[in-house]
mmCIF file of C-alpha atoms and ligand atoms in Angstrom:
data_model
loop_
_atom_site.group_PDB
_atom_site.id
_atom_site.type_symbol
_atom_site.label_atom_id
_atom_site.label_comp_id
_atom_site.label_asym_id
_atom_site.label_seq_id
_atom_site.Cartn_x
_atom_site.Cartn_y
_atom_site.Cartn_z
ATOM 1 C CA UNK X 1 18.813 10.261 8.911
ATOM 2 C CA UNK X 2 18.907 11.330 5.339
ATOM 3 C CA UNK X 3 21.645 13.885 5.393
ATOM 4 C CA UNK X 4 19.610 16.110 2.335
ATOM 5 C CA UNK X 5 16.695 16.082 4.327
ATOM 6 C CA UNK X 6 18.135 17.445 7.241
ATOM 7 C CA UNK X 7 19.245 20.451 5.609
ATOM 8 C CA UNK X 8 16.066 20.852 4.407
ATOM 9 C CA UNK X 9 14.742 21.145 7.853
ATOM 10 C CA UNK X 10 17.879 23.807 8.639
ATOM 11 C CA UNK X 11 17.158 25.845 5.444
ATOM 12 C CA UNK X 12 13.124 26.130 6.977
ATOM 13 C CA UNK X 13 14.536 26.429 10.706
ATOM 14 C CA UNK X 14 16.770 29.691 8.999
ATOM 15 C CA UNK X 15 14.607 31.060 5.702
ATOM 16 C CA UNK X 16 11.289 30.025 6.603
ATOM 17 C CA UNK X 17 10.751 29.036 2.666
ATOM 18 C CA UNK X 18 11.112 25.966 0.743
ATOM 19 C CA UNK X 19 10.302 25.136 -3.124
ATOM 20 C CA UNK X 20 7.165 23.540 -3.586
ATOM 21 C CA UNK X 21 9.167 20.287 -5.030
ATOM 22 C CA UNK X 22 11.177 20.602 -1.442
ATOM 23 C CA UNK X 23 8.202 20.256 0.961
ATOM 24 C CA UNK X 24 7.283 17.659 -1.117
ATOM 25 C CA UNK X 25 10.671 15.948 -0.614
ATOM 26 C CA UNK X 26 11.050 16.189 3.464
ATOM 27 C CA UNK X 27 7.462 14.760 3.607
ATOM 28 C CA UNK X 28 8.477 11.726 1.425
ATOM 29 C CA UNK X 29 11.353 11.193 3.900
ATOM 30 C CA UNK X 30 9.710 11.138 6.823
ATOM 31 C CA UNK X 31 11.023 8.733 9.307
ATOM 32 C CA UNK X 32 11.336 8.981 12.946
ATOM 33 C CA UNK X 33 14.737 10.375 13.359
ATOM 34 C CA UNK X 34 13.590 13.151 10.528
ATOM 35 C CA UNK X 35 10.221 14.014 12.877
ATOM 36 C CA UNK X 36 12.449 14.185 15.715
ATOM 37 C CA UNK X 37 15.133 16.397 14.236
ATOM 38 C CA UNK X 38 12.277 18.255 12.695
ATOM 39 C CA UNK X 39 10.096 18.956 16.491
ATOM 40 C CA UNK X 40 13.189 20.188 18.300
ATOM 41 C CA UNK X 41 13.381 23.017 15.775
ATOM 42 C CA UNK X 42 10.247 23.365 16.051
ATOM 43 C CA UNK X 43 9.768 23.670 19.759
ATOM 44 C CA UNK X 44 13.124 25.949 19.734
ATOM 45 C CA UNK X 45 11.943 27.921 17.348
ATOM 46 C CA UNK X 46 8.312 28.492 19.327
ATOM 47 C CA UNK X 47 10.498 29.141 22.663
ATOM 48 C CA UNK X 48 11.358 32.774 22.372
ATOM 49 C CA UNK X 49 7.889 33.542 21.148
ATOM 50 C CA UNK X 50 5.558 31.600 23.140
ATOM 51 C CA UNK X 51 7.366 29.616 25.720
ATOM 52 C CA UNK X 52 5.879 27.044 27.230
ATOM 53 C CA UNK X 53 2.588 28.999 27.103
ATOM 54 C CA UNK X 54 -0.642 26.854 25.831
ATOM 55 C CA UNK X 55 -3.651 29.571 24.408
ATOM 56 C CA UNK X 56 -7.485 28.225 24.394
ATOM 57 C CA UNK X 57 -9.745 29.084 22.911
ATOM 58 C CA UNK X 58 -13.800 27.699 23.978
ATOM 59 C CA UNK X 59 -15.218 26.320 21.101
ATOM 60 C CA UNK X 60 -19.037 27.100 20.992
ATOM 61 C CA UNK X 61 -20.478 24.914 18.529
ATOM 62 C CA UNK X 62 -23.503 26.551 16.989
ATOM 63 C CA UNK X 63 -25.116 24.643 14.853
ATOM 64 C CA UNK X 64 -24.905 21.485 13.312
ATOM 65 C CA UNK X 65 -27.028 22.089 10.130
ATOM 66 C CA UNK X 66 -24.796 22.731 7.043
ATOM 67 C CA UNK X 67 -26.077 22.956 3.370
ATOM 68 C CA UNK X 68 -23.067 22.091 1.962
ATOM 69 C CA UNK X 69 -22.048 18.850 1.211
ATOM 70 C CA UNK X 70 -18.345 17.946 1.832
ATOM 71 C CA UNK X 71 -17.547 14.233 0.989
ATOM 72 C CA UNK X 72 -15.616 13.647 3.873
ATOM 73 C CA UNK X 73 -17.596 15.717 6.709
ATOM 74 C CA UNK X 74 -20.435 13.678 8.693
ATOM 75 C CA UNK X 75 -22.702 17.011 9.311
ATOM 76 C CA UNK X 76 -23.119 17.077 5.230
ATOM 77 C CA UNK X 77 -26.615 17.672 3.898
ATOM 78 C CA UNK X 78 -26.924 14.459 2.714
ATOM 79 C CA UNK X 79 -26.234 12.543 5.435
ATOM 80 C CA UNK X 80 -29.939 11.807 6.630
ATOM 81 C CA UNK X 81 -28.719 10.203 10.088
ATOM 82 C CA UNK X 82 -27.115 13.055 10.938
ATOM 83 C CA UNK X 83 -28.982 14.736 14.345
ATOM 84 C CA UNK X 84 -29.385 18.239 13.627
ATOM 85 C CA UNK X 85 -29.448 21.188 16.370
ATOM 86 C CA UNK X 86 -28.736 24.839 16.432
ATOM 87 C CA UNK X 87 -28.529 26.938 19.644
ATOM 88 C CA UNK X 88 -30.363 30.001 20.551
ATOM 89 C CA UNK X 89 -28.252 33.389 21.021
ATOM 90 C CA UNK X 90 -29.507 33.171 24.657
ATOM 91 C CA UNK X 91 -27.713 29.590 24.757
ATOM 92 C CA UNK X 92 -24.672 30.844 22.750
ATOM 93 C CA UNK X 93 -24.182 33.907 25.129
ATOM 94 C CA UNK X 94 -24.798 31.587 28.427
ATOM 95 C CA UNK X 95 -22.071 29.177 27.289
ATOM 96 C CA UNK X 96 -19.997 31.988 26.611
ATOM 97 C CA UNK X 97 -20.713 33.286 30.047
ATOM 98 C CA UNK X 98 -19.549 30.034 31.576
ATOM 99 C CA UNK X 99 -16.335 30.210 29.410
ATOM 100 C CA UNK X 100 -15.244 33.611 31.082
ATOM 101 C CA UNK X 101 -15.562 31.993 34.039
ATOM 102 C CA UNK X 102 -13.404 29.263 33.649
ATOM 103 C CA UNK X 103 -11.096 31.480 32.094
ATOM 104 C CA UNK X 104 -11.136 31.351 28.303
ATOM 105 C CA UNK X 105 -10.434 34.721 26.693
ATOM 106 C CA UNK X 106 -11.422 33.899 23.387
ATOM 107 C CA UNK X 107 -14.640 32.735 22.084
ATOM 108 C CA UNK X 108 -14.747 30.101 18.335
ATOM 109 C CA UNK X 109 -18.521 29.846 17.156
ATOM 110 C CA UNK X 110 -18.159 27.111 14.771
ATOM 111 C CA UNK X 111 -21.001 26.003 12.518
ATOM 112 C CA UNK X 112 -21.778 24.523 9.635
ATOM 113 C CA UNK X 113 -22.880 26.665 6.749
ATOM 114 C CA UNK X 114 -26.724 26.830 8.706
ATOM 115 C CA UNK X 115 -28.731 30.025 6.507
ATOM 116 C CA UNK X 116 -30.390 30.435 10.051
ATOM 117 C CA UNK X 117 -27.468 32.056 11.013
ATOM 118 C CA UNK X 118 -27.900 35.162 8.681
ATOM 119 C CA UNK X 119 -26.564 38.461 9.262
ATOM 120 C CA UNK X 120 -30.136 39.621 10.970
ATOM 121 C CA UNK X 121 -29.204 37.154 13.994
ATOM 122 C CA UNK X 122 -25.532 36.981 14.126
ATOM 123 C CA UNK X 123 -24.539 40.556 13.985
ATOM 124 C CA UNK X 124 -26.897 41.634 16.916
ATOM 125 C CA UNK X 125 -25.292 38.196 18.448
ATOM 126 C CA UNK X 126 -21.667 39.123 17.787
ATOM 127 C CA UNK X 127 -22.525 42.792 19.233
ATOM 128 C CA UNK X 128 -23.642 41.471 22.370
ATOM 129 C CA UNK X 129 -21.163 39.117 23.001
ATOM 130 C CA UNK X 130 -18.836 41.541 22.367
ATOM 131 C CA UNK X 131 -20.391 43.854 24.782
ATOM 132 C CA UNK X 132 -20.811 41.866 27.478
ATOM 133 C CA UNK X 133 -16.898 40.420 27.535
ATOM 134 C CA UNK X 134 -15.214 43.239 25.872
ATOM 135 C CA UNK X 135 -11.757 41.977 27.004
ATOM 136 C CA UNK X 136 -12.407 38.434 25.031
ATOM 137 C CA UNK X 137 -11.568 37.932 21.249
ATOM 138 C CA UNK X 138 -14.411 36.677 19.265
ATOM 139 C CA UNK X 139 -13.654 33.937 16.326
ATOM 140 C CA UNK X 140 -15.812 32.863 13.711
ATOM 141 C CA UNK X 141 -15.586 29.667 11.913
ATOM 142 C CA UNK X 142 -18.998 30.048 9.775
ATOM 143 C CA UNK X 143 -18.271 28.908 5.958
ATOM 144 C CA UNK X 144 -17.892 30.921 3.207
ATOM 145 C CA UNK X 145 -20.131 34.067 3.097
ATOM 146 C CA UNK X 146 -20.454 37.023 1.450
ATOM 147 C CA UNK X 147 -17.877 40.491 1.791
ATOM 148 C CA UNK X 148 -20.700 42.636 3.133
ATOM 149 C CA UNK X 149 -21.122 39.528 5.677
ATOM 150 C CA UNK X 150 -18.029 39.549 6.862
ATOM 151 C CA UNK X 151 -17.744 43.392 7.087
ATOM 152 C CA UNK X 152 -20.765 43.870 9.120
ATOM 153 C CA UNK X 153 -19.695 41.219 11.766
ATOM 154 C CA UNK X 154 -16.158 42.778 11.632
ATOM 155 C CA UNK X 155 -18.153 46.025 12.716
ATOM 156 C CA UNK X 156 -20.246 44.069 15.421
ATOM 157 C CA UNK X 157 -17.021 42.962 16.468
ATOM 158 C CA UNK X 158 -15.266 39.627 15.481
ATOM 159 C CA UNK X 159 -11.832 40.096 15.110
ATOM 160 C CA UNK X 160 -10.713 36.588 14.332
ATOM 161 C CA UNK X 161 -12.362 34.237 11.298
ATOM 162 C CA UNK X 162 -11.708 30.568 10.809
ATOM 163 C CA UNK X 163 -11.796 29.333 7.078
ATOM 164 C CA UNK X 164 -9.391 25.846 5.903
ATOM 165 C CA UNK X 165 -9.251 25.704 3.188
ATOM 166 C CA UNK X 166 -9.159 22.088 3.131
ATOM 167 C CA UNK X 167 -7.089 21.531 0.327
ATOM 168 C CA UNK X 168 -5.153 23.763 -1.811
ATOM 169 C CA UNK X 169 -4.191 21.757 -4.681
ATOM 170 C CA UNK X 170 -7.598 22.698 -7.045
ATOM 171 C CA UNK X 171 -7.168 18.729 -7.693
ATOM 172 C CA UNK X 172 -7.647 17.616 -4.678
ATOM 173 C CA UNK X 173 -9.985 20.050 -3.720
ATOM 174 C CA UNK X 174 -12.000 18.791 -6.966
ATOM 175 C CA UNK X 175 -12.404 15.318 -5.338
ATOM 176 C CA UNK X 176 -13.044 15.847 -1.779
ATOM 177 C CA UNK X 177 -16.227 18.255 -2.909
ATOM 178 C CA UNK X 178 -19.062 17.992 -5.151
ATOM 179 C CA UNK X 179 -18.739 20.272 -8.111
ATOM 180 C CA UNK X 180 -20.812 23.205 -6.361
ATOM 181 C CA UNK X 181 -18.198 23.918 -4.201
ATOM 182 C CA UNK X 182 -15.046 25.439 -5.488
ATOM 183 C CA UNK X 183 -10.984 26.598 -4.287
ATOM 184 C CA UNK X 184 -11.688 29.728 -6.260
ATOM 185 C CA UNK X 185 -14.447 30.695 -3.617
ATOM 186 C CA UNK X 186 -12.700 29.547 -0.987
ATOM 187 C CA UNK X 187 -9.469 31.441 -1.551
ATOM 188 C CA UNK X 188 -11.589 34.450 -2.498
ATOM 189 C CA UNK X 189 -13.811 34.229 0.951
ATOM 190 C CA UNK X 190 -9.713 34.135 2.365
ATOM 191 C CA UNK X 191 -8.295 36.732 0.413
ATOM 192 C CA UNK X 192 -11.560 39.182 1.593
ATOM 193 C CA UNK X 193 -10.854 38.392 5.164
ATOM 194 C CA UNK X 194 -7.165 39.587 5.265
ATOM 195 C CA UNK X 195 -8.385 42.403 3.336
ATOM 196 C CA UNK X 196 -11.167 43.310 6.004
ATOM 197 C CA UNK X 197 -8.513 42.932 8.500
ATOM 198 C CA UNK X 198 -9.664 39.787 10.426
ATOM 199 C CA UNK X 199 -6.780 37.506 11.702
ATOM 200 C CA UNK X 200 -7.542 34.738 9.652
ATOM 201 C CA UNK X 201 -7.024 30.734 10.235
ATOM 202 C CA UNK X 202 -6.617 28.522 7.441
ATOM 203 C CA UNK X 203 -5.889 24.771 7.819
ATOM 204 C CA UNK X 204 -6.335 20.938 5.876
ATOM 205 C CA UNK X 205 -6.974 17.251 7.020
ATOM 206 C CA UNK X 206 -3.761 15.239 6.758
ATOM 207 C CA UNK X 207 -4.648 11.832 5.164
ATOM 208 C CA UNK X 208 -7.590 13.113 3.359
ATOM 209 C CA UNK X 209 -8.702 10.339 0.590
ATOM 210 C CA UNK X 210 -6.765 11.021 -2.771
ATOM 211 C CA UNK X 211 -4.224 13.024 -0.337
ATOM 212 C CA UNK X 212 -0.445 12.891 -2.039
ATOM 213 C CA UNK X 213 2.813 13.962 -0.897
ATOM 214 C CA UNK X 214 2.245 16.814 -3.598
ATOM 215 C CA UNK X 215 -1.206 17.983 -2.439
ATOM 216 C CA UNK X 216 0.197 18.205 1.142
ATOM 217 C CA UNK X 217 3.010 19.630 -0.214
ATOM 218 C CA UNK X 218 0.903 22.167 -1.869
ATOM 219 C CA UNK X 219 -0.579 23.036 1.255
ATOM 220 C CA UNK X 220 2.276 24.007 3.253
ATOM 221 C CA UNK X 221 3.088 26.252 0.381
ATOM 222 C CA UNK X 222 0.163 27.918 0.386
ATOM 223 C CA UNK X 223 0.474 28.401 4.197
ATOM 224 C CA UNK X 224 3.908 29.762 3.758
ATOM 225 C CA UNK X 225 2.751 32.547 0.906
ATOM 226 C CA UNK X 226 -0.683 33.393 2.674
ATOM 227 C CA UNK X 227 1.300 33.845 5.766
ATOM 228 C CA UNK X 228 -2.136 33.606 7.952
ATOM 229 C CA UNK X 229 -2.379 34.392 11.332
ATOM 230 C CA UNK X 230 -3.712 30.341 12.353
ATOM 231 C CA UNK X 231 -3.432 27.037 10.995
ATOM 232 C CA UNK X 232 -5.563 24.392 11.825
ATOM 233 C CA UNK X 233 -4.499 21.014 10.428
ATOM 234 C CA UNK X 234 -5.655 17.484 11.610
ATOM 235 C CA UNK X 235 -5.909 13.713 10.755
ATOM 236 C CA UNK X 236 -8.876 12.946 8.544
ATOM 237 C CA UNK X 237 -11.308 10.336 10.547
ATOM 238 C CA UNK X 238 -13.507 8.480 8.513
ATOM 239 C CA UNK X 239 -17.416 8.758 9.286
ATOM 240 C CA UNK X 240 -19.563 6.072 9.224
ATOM 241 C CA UNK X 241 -22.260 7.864 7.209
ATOM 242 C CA UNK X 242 -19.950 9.059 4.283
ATOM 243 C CA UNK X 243 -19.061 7.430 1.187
ATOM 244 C CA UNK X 244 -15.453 7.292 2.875
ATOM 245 C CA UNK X 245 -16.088 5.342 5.967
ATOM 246 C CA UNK X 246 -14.146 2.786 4.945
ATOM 247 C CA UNK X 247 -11.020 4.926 4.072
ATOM 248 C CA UNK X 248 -8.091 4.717 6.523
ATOM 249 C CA UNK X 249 -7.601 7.698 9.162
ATOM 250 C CA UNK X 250 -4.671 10.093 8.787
ATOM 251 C CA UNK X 251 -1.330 9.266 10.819
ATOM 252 C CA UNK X 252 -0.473 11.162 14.085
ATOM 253 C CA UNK X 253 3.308 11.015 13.031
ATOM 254 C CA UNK X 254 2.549 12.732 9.977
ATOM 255 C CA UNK X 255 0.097 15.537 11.133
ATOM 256 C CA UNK X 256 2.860 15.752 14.120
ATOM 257 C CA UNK X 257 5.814 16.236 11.448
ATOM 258 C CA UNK X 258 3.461 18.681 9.224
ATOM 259 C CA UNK X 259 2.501 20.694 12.755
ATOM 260 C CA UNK X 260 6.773 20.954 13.021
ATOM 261 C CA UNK X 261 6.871 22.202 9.408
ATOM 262 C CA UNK X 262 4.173 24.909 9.871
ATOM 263 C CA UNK X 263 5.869 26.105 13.255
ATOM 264 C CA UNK X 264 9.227 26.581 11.382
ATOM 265 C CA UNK X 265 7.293 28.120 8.457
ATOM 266 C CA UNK X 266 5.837 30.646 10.358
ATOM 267 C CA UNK X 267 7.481 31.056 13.986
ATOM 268 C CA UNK X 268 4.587 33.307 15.520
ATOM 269 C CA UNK X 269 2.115 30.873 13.739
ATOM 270 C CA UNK X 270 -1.261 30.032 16.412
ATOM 271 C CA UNK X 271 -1.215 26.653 15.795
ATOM 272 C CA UNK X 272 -3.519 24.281 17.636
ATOM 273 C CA UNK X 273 -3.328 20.857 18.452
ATOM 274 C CA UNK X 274 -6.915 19.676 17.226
ATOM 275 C CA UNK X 275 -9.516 17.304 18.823
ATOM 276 C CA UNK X 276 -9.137 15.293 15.723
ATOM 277 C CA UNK X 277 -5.392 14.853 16.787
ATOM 278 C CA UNK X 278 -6.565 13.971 20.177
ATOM 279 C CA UNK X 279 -9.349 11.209 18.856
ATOM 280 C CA UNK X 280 -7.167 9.213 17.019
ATOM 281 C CA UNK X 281 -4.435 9.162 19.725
ATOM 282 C CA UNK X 282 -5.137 9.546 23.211
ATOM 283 C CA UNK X 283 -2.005 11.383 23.444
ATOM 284 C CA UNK X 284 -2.422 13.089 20.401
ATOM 285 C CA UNK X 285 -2.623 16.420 21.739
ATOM 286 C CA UNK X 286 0.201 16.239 23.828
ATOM 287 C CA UNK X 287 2.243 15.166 20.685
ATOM 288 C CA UNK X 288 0.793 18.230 18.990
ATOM 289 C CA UNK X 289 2.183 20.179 21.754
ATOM 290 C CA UNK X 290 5.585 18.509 21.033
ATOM 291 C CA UNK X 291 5.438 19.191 17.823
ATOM 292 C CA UNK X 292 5.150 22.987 17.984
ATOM 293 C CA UNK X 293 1.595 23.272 18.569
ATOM 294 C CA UNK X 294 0.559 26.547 21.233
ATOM 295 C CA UNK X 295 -3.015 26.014 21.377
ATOM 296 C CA UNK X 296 -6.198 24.119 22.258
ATOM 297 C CA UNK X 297 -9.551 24.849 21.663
ATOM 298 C CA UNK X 298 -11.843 22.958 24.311
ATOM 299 C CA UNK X 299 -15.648 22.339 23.929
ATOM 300 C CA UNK X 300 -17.706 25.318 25.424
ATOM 301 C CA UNK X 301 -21.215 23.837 23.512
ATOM 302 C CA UNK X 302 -23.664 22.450 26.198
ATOM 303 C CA UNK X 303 -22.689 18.934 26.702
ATOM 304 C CA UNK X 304 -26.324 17.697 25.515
ATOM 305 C CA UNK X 305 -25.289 18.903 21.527
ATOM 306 C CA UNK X 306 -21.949 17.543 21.709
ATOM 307 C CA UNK X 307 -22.427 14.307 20.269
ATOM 308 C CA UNK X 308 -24.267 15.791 17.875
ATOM 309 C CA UNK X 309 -21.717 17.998 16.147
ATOM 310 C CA UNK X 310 -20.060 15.070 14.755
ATOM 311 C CA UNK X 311 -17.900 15.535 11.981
ATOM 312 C CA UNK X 312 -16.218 12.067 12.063
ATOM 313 C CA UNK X 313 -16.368 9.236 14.422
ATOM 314 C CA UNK X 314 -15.360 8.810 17.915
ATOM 315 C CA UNK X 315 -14.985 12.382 18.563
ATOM 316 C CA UNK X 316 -13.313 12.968 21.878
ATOM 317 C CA UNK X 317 -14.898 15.219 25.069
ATOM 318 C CA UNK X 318 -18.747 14.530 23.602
ATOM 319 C CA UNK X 319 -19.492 13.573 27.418
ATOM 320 C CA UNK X 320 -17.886 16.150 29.591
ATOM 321 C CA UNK X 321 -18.558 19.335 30.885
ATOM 322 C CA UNK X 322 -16.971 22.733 29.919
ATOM 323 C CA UNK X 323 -15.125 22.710 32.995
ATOM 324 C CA UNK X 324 -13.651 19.463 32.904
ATOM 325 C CA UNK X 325 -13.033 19.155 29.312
ATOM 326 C CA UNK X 326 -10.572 22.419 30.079
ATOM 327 C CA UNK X 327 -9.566 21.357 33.883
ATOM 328 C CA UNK X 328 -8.295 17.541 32.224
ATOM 329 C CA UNK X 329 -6.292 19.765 29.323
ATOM 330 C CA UNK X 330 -4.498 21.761 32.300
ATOM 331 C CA UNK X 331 -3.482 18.669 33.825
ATOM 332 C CA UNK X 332 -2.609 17.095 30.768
ATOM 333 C CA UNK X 333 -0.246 20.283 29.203
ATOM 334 C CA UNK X 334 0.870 20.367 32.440
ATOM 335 C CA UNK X 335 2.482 16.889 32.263
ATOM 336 C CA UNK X 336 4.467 17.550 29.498
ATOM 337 C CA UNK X 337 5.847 20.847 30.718
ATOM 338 C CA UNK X 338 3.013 23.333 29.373
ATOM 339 C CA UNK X 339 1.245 25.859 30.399
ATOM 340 C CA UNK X 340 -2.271 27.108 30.124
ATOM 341 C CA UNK X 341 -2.546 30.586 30.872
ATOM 342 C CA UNK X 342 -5.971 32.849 30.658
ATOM 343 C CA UNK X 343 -5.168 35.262 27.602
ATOM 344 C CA UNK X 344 -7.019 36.243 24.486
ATOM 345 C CA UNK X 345 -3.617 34.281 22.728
ATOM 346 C CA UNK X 346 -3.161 36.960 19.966
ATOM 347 C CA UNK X 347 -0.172 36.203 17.687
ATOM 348 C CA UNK X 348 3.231 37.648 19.129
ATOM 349 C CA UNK X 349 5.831 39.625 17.318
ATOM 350 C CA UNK X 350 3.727 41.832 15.488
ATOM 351 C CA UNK X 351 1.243 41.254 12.588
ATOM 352 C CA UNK X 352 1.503 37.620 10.964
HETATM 353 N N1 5AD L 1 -11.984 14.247 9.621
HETATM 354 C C1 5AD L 1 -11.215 15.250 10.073
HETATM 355 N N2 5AD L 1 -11.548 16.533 9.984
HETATM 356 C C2 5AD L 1 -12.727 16.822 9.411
HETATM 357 N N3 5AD L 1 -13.330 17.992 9.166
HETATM 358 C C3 5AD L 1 -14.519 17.762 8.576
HETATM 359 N N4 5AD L 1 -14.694 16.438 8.432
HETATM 360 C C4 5AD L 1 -13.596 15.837 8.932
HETATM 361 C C5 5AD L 1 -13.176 14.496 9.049
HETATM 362 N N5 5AD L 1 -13.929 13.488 8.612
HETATM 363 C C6 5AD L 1 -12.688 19.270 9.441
HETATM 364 C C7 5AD L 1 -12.671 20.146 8.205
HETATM 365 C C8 5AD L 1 -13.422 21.384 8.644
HETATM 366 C C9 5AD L 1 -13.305 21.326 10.137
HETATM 367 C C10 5AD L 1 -14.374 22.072 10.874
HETATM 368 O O1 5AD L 1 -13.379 19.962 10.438
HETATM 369 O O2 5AD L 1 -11.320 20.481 7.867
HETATM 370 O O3 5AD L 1 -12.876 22.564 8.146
HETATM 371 FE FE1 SF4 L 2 -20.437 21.689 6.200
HETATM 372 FE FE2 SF4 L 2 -17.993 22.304 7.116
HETATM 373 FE FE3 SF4 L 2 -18.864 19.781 7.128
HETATM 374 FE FE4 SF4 L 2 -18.286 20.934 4.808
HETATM 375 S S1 SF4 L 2 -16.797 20.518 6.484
HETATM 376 S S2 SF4 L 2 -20.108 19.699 5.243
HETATM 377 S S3 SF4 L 2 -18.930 23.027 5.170
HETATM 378 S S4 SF4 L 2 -19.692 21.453 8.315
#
């Protein structure tokens, strides 16, 4: 194993900082010895604050119109083949019913950027979700909107908000998103968040098209200095109804080694292993997990919208129900030594 990267890892494992130029380094000399070296640090340094405890969260997918058109993301406006649904409140809150039931404590409404969902119905939404499981944390993972936005949910109660943002380098950014979209807006909509008080989840793809050592490198960085309270990082998957269908996937060693990174980055980091992780590898999420991962987030939506949510190809769990997609990830954390408890999963050891 290269001897320089090593230390690398040790400096991480012990200062939890590395120059931008550094990051950059370790990722250009990954091999397997170096991802190996780099998970047991990871998993030693998750030990004291986690154990072997696995958090869920039910993901409640809410809609699958977005007007936003992200080059690499199959529920883009554009994409005309795309089969477009949104559920009621009645539907969200029976789905989130089921979910207490089966244990999850925490509640992810993920959408794409759908102007249905304006304040009018989401705050009265939010409120009664939060009234009716007052012991669950409620997530949002909703796009960029605007402060006032934010604030009134906060006030309706969401605690939690879910915003990558996808790339930090403003180069890469540039070329994964048409011109309307930009970083500044991004980091602005991430900045407001902290500011409002929300524990907030940032994240990127790993193997994004145009994706360098130095944009990933770039990304960890920014992770390090926004010091957020999640991190939600997967393989880009090609869909077949984007200009980059033909690109190749992202590599479960490297998402694996960049999961270790983040863990020693941030020690009390909520870190999930994603589904994206778990499409491209049937193992993947168990890897995650071995990599310093502490959460999953299994599919709450009803399982006739699944399919539909599909943000790149072959997405696992389209076909099962709630209950089994979180009964199969018990049995499967529970191969490799893990742990899925029924908790809200807030981050330990004090504010991120
Ligand atoms: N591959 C992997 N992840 C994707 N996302 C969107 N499209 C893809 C894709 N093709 C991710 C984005 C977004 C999250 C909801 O899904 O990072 O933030
Ligand atoms: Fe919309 Fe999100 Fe897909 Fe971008 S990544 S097109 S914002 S759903």
């Amino acid at each position: 194993m290269d001897i320089h990267a090593q230390q690398l890892i040790d400096k991480l494992a012990s200062k939890h900082f590395l120059e931008v130029e550094e990051y950059r380094l370790l990722l250009e000399s990954l091999e397997p010895e170096l991802a190996d070296y780099a998970s047991t640090k990871a998993r030693a340094a998750r030990q004291p604050i986690y154990g072997t405890q696995v958090y869920t969260r039910g993901l409640i997918e809410i809609s699958s119109y977005c007007k936003n058109n992200c080059y690499y993301c199959g529920l883009r406006r554009d994409n005309g083949s795309c089969q477009r649904y949104r559920l009621s409140p009645e539907e969200i809150l029976a789905c989130a019913d089921e979910g207490y039931e089966l244990g999850f404590r925490t509640f992810v409404l993920q959408g794409g950027e759908d102007p249905y969902f304006s304040d009018e119905v989401l705050v009265p939404l939010v409120t009664q979700l939060h009234t009716n499981h007052p012991d669950c944390a409620i997530t949002l993972s909703l796009g960029e909107r605007n402060r006032e936005s934010y604030e009134a949910l906060r006030d309706a109660g969401a605690e939690r908000y879910l915003l990558r943002q996808e790339a930090a380098s403003p180069e890469l950014y540039g070329q994964i998103h048409p011109q309307e979209m930009q970083l500044e807006n991004r980091l602005r909509c991430l900045s407001g968040l902290k500011e409002l008080g929300y524990a907030v989840g940032c994240g990127f793809m790993v193997g994004a098209p145009h994706q360098t050592s130095a944009h990933l490198a770039a990304d960890l960085k920014f992770i390090e200095e926004f010091h957020p309270a999640m991190c939600g990082i997967g393989p880009f998957v090609p869909h077949h109804a984007t200009a980059y269908a033909n690109e190749p996937q992202g590599s479960v060693v490297l998402t694996c080694f960049c999961l270790s990174l983040l863990r020693l980055i941030q020690p009390n980091l909520l870190l999930p292993a994603t589904t994206s992780l778990g499409t491209i590898d049937p193992k993947g999420r168990e890897k995650g997990m071995l990599a310093g991962a502490n959460v999953v987030m299994p599919n709450l939506s009803p399982a006739e919208v699944r399919a539909k949510y599909e943000l790149y190809d072959n997405k696992i769990c389209t076909g099962e129900e709630a209950a089994e997609c979180r009964s199969s990830l018990q049995q499967r954390m529970a191969e490799i030594g893990y742990e899925v408890v029924i908790d809200r999963g807030d981050p330990k050891g004090g504010v991120c």
